PDB file of C-alpha atoms in Angstrom:
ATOM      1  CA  UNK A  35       0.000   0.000   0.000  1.00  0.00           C
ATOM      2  CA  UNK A  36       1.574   3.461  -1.249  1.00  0.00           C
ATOM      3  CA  UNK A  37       0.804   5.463   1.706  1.00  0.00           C
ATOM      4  CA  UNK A  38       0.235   9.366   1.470  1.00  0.00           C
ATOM      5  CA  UNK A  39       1.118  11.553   4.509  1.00  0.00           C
ATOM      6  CA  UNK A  40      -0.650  14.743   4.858  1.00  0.00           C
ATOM      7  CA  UNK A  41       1.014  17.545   7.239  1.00  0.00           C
ATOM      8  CA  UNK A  42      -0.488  19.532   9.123  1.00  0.00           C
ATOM      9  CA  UNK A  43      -3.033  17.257  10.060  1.00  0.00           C
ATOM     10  CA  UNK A  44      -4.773  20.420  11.592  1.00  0.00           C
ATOM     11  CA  UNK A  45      -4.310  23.966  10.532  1.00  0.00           C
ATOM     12  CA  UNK A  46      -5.938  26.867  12.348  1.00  0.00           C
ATOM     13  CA  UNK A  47      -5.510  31.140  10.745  1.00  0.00           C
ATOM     14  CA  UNK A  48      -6.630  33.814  10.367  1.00  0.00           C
ATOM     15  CA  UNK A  49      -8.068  35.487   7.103  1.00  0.00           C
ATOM     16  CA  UNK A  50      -5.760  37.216   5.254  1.00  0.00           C
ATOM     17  CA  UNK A  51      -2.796  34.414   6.354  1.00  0.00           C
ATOM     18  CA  UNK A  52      -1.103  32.396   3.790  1.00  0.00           C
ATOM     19  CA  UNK A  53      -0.464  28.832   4.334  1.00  0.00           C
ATOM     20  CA  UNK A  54       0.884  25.681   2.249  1.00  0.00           C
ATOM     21  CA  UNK A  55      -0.599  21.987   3.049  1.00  0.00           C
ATOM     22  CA  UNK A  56       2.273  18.928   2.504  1.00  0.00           C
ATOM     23  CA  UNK A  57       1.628  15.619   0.987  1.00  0.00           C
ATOM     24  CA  UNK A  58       5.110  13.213   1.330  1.00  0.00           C
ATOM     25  CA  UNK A  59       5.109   9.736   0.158  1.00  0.00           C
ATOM     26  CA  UNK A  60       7.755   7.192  -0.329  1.00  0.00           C
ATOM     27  CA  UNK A  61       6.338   5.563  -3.953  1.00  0.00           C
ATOM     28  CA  UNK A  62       6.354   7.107  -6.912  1.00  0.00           C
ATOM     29  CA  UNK A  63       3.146   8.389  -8.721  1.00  0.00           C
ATOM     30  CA  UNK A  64       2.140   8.973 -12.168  1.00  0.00           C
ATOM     31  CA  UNK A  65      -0.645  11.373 -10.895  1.00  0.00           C
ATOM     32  CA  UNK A  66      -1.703  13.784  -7.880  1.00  0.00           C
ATOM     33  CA  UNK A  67      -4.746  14.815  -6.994  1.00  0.00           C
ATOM     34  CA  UNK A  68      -6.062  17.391  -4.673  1.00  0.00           C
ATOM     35  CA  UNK A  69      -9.901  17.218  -3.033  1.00  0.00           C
ATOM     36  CA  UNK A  70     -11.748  19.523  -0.587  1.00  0.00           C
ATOM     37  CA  UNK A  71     -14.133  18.240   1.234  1.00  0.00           C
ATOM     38  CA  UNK A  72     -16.680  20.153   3.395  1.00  0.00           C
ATOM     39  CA  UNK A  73     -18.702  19.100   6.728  1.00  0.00           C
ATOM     40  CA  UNK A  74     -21.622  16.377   5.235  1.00  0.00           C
ATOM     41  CA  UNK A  75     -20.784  16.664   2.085  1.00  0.00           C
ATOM     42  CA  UNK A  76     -18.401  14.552  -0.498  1.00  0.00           C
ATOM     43  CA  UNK A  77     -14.557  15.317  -1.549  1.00  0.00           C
ATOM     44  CA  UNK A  78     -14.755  17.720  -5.133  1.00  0.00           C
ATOM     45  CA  UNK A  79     -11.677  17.454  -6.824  1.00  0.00           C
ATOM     46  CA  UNK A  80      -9.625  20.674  -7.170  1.00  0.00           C
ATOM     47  CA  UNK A  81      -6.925  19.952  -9.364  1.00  0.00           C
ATOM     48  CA  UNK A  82      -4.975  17.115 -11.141  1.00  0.00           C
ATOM     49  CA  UNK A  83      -1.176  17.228 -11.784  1.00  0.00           C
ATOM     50  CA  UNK A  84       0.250  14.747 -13.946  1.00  0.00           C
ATOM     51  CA  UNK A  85       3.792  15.830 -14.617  1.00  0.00           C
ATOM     52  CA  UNK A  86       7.091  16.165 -12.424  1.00  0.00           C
ATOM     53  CA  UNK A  87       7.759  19.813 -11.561  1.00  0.00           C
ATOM     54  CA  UNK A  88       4.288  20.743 -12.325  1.00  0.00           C
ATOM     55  CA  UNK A  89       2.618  23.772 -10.923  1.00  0.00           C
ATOM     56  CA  UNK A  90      -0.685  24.803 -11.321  1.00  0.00           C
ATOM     57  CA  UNK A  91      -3.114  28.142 -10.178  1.00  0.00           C
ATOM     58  CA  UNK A  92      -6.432  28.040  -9.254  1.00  0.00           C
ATOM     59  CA  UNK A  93      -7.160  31.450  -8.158  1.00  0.00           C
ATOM     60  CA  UNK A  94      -5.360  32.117  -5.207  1.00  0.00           C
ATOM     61  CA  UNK A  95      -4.286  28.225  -5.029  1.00  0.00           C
ATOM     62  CA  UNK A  96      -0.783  27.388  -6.235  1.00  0.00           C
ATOM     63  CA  UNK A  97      -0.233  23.564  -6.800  1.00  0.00           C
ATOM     64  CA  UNK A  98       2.950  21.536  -6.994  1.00  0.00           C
ATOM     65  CA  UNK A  99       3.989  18.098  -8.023  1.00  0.00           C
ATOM     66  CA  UNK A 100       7.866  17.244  -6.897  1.00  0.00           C
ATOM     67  CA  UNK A 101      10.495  16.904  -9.409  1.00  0.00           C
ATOM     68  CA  UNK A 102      10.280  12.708  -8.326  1.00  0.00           C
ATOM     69  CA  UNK A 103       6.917  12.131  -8.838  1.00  0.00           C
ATOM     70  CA  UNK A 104       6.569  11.270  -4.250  1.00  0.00           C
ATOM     71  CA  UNK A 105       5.250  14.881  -2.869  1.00  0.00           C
ATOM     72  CA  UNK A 106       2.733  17.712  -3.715  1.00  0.00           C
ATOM     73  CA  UNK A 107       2.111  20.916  -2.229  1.00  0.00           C
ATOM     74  CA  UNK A 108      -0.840  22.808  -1.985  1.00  0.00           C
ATOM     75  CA  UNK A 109      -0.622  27.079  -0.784  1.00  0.00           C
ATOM     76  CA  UNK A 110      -3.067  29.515  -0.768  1.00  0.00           C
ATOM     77  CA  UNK A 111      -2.391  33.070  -0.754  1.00  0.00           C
ATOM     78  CA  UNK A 112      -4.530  35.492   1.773  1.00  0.00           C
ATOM     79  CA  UNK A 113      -7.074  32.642   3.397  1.00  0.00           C
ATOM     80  CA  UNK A 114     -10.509  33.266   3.087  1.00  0.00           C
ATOM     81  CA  UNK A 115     -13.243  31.708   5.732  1.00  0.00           C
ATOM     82  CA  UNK A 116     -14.782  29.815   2.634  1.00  0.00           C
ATOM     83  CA  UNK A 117     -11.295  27.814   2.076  1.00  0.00           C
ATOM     84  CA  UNK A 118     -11.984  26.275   5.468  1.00  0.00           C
ATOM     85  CA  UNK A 119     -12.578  22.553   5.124  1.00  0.00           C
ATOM     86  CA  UNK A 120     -10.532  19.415   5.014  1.00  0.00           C
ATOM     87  CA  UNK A 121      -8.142  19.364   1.922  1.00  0.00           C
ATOM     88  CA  UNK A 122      -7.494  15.615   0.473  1.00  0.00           C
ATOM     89  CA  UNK A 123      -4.112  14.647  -1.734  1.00  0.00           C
ATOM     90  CA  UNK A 124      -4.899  11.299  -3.675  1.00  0.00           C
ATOM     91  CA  UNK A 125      -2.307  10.258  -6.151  1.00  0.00           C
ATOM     92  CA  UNK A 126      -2.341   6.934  -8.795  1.00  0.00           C
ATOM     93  CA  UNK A 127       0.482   4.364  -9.035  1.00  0.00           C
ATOM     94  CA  UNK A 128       2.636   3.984 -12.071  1.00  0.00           C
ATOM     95  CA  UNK A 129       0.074   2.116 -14.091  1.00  0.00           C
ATOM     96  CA  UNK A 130      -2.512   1.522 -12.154  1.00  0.00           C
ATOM     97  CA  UNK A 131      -6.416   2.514 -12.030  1.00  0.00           C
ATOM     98  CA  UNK A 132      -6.974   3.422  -7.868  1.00  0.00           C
ATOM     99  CA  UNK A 133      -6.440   6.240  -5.933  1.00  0.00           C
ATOM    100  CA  UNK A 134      -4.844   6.271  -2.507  1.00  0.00           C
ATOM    101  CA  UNK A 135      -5.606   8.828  -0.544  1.00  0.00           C
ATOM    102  CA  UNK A 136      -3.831  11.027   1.860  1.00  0.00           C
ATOM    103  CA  UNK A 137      -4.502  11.193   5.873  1.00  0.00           C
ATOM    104  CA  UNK A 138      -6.107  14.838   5.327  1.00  0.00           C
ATOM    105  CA  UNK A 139      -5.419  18.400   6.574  1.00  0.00           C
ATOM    106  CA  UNK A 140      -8.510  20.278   8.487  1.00  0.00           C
ATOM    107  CA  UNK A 141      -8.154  23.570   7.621  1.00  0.00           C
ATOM    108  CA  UNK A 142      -9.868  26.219   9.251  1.00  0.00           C
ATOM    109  CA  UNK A 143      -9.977  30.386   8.771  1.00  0.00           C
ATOM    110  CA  UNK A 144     -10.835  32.582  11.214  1.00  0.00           C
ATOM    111  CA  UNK A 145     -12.221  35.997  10.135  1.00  0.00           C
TER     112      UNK A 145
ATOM    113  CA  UNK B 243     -28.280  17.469 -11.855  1.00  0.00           C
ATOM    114  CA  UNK B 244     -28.459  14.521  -8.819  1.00  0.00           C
ATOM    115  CA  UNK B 245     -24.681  13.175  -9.587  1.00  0.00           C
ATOM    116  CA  UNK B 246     -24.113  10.587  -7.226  1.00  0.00           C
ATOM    117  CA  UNK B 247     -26.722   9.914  -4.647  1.00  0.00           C
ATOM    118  CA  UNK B 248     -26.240   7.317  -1.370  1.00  0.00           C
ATOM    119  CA  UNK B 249     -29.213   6.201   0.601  1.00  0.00           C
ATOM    120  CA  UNK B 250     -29.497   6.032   3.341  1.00  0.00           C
ATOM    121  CA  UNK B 251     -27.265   9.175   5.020  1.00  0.00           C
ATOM    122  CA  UNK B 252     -27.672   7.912   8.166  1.00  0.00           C
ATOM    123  CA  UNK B 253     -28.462   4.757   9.903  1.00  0.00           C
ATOM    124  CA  UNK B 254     -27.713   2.645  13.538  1.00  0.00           C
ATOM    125  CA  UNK B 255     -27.244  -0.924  13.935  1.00  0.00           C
ATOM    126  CA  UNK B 256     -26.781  -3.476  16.053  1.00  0.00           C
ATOM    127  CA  UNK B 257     -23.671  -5.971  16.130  1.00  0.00           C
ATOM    128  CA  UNK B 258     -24.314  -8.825  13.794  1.00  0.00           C
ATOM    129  CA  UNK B 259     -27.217  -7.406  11.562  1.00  0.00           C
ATOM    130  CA  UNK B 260     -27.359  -6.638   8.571  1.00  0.00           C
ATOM    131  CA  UNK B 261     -27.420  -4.123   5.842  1.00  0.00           C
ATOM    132  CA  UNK B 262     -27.219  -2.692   2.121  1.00  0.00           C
ATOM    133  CA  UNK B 263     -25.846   1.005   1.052  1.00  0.00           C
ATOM    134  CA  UNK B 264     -27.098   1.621  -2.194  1.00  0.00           C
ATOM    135  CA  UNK B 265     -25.664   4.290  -4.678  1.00  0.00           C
ATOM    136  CA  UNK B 266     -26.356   5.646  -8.002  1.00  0.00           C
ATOM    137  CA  UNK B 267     -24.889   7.707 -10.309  1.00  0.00           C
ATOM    138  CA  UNK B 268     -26.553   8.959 -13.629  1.00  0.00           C
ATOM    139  CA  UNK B 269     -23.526   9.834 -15.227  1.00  0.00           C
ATOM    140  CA  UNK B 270     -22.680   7.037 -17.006  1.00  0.00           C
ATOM    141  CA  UNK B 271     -19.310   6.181 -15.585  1.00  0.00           C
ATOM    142  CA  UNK B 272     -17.853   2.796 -15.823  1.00  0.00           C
ATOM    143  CA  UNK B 273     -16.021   2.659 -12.398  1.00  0.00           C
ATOM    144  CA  UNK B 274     -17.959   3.176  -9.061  1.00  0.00           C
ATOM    145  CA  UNK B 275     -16.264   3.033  -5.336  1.00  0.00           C
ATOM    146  CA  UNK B 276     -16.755   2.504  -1.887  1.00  0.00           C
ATOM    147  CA  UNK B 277     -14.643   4.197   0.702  1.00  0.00           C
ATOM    148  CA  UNK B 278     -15.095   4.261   4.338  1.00  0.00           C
ATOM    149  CA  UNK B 279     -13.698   7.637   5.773  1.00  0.00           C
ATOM    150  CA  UNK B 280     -12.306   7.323   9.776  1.00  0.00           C
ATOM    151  CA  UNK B 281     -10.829  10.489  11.713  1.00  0.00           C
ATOM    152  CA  UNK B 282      -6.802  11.297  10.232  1.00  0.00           C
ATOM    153  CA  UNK B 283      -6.924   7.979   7.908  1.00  0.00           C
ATOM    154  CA  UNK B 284      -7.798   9.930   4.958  1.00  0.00           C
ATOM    155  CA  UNK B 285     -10.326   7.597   2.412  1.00  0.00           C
ATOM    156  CA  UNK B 286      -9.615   3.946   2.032  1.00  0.00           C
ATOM    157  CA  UNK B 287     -11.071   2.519  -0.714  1.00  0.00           C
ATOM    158  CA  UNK B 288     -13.203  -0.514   0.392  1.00  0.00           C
ATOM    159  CA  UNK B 289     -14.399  -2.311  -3.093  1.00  0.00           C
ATOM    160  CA  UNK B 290     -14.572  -0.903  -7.190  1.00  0.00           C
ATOM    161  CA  UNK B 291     -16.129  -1.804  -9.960  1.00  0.00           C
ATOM    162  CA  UNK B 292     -14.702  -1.254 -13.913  1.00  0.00           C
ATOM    163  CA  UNK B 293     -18.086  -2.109 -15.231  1.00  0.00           C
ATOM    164  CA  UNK B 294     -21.558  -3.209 -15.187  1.00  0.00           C
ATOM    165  CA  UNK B 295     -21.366  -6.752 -13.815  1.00  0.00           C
ATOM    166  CA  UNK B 296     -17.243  -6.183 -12.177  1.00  0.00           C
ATOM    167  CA  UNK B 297     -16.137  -6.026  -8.948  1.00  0.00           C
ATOM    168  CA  UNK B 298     -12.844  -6.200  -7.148  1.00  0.00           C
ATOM    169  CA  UNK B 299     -11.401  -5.477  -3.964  1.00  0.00           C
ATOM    170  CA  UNK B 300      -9.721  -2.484  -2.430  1.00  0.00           C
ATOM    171  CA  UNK B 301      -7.707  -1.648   0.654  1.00  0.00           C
ATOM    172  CA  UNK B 302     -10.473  -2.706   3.288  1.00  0.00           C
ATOM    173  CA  UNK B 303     -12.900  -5.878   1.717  1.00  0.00           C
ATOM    174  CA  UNK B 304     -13.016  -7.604   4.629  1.00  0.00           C
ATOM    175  CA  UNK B 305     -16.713  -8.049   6.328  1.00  0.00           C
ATOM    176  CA  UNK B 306     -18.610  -6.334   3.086  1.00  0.00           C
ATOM    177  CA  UNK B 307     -19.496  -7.743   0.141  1.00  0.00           C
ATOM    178  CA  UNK B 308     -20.604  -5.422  -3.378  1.00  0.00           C
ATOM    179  CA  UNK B 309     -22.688  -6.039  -6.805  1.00  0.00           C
ATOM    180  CA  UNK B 310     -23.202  -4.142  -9.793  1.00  0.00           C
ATOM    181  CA  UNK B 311     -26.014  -5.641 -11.258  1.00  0.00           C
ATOM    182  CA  UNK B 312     -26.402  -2.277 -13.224  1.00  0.00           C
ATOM    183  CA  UNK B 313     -24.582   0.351 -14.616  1.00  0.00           C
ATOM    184  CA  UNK B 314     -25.926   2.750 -12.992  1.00  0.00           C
ATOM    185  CA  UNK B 315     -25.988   1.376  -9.577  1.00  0.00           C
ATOM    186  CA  UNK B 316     -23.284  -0.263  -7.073  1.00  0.00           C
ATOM    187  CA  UNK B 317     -24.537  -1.750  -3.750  1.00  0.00           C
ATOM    188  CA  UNK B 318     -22.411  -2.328  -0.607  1.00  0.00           C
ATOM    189  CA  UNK B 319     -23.235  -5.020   1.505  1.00  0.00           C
ATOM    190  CA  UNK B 320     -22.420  -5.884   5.578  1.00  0.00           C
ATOM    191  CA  UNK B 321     -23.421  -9.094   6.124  1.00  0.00           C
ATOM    192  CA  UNK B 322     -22.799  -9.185   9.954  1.00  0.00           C
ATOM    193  CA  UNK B 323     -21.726  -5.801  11.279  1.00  0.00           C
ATOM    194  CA  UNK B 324     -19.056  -5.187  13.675  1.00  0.00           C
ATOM    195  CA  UNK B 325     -18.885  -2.093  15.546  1.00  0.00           C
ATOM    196  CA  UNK B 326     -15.191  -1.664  13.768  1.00  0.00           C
ATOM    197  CA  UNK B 327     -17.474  -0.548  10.763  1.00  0.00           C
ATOM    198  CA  UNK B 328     -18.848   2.417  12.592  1.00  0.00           C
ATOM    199  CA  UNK B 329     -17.973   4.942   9.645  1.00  0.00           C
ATOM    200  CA  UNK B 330     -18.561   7.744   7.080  1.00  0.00           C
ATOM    201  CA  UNK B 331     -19.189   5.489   3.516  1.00  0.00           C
ATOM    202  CA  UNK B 332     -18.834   7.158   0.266  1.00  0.00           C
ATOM    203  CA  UNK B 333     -19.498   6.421  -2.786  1.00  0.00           C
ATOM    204  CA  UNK B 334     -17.884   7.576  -6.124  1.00  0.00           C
ATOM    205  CA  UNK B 335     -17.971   7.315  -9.625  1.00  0.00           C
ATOM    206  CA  UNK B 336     -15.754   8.309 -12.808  1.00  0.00           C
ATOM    207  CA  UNK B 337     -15.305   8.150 -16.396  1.00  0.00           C
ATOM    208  CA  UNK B 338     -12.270   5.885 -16.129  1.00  0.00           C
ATOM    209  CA  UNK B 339      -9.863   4.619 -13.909  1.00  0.00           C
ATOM    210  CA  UNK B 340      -6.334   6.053 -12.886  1.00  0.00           C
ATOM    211  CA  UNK B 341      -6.663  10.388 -13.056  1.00  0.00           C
ATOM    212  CA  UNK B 342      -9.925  10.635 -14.002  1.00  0.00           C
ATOM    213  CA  UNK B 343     -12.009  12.808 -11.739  1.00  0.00           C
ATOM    214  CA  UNK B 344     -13.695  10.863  -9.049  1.00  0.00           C
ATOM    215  CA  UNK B 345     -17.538  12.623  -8.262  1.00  0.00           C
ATOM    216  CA  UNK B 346     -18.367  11.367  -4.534  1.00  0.00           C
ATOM    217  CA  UNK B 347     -22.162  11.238  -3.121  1.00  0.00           C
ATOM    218  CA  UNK B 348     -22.860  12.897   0.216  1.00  0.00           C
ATOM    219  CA  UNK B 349     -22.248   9.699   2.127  1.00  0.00           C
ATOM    220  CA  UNK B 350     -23.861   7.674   4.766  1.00  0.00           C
ATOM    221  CA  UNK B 351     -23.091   7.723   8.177  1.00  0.00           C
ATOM    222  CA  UNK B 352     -23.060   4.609  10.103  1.00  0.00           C
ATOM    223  CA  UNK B 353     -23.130   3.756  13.662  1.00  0.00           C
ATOM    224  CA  UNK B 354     -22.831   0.133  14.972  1.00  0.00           C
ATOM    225  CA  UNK B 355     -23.514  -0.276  18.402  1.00  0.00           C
TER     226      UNK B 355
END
């Protein structure tokens, strides 16, 4: 099992803060994905990186994939109360069809 | 636009009865999911199916049992519950396997006593 560690597991600012969410593993992986997931409701995917070095922007989201294919990042510039929630990395194994998701980060902003 | 709907969201049982999550998508995906979501352990994917009438196991198979009988549905199954399966289950479907976006229902929360 490829296993996907999240850090912080809990994150606590206030709006206006920036902040950047880890997600370290030991395998390799051909893909990364990032989810946020709100209280009673399923993950939504936010973004899918597929290539080493990658970055990506969503707004005031910045994604990274590592140069070796084992870590992602995920910062967000000047927090907003409406990023709170609990922010998922799933990646896919070299050639194969299942996700493994990370442990999670519970993010919360303060006003 | 319904997505992927889970009945029921909630429900209690006792140790050693039984049950059946149901979920359906009407998207037309090929692959469907079940995950069971526990506090700091992330999703862990319990069962999938590839198609209509496929099913294979995950992470976590032991004590539930799955069928896709039709495309559009994909049942999860405890035949004797254990309070160990106290849980959030989701459900998810997608287009195809590896990256392809994953849509998730609302899940169901259970509670085995």
């Amino acid at each position: 099992t490829q296993l996907l560690e999240q850090s912080p597991q809990f994150l606590s600012i206030q709006e206006g803060e920036n902040l950047t969410v880890y997600c370290n593993s030991s395998s390799v992986f051909s893909s990364l994905q990032w989810y946020r997931q709100e209280p009673g409701e399923g993950p939504v995917l936010l973004v899918t990186v597929v290539t080493g070095g990658e970055v990506k922007k969503l707004k005031r989201l910045t994604f990274q994939f590592g140069d070796a294919r084992k870590d992602s990042s995920l910062h967000i510039t000047a927090a907003q109360p409406g990023d709170t929630g609990l922010y998922l990395c799933a990646g896919v194994a070299g050639g194969g069809n299942k996700l493994t998701f990370g442990t999670g980060t519970q993010l919360k902003v303060e006003l | 636009n319904a997505g992927v709907t889970q009945t029921p969201k909630f429900r209690v049982l006792k140790t050693g009865q039984s049950m059946t999550l149901l979920c359906a998508q009407d998207m037309n995906h090929e692959y469907m999911y079940w995950y069971r979501q526990d506090p700091g352990m992330g999703l862990r994917l319990i069962h999938y199916s590839v198609g209509e009438g496929t099913t294979a196991k995950g992470e976590v198979p032991d004590g539930y049992n799955v069928s896709r009988l039709k495309k559009q549905n994909f049942l999860l199954g405890l035949e004797s519950a254990a309070p160990s399966q106290t849980s959030v289950y989701f459900c998810a479907s997608s287009y195809g396997g590896g990256y392809q976006p994953q849509h998730f229902g609302d899940g169901t929360r259970l509670s085995i006593l």
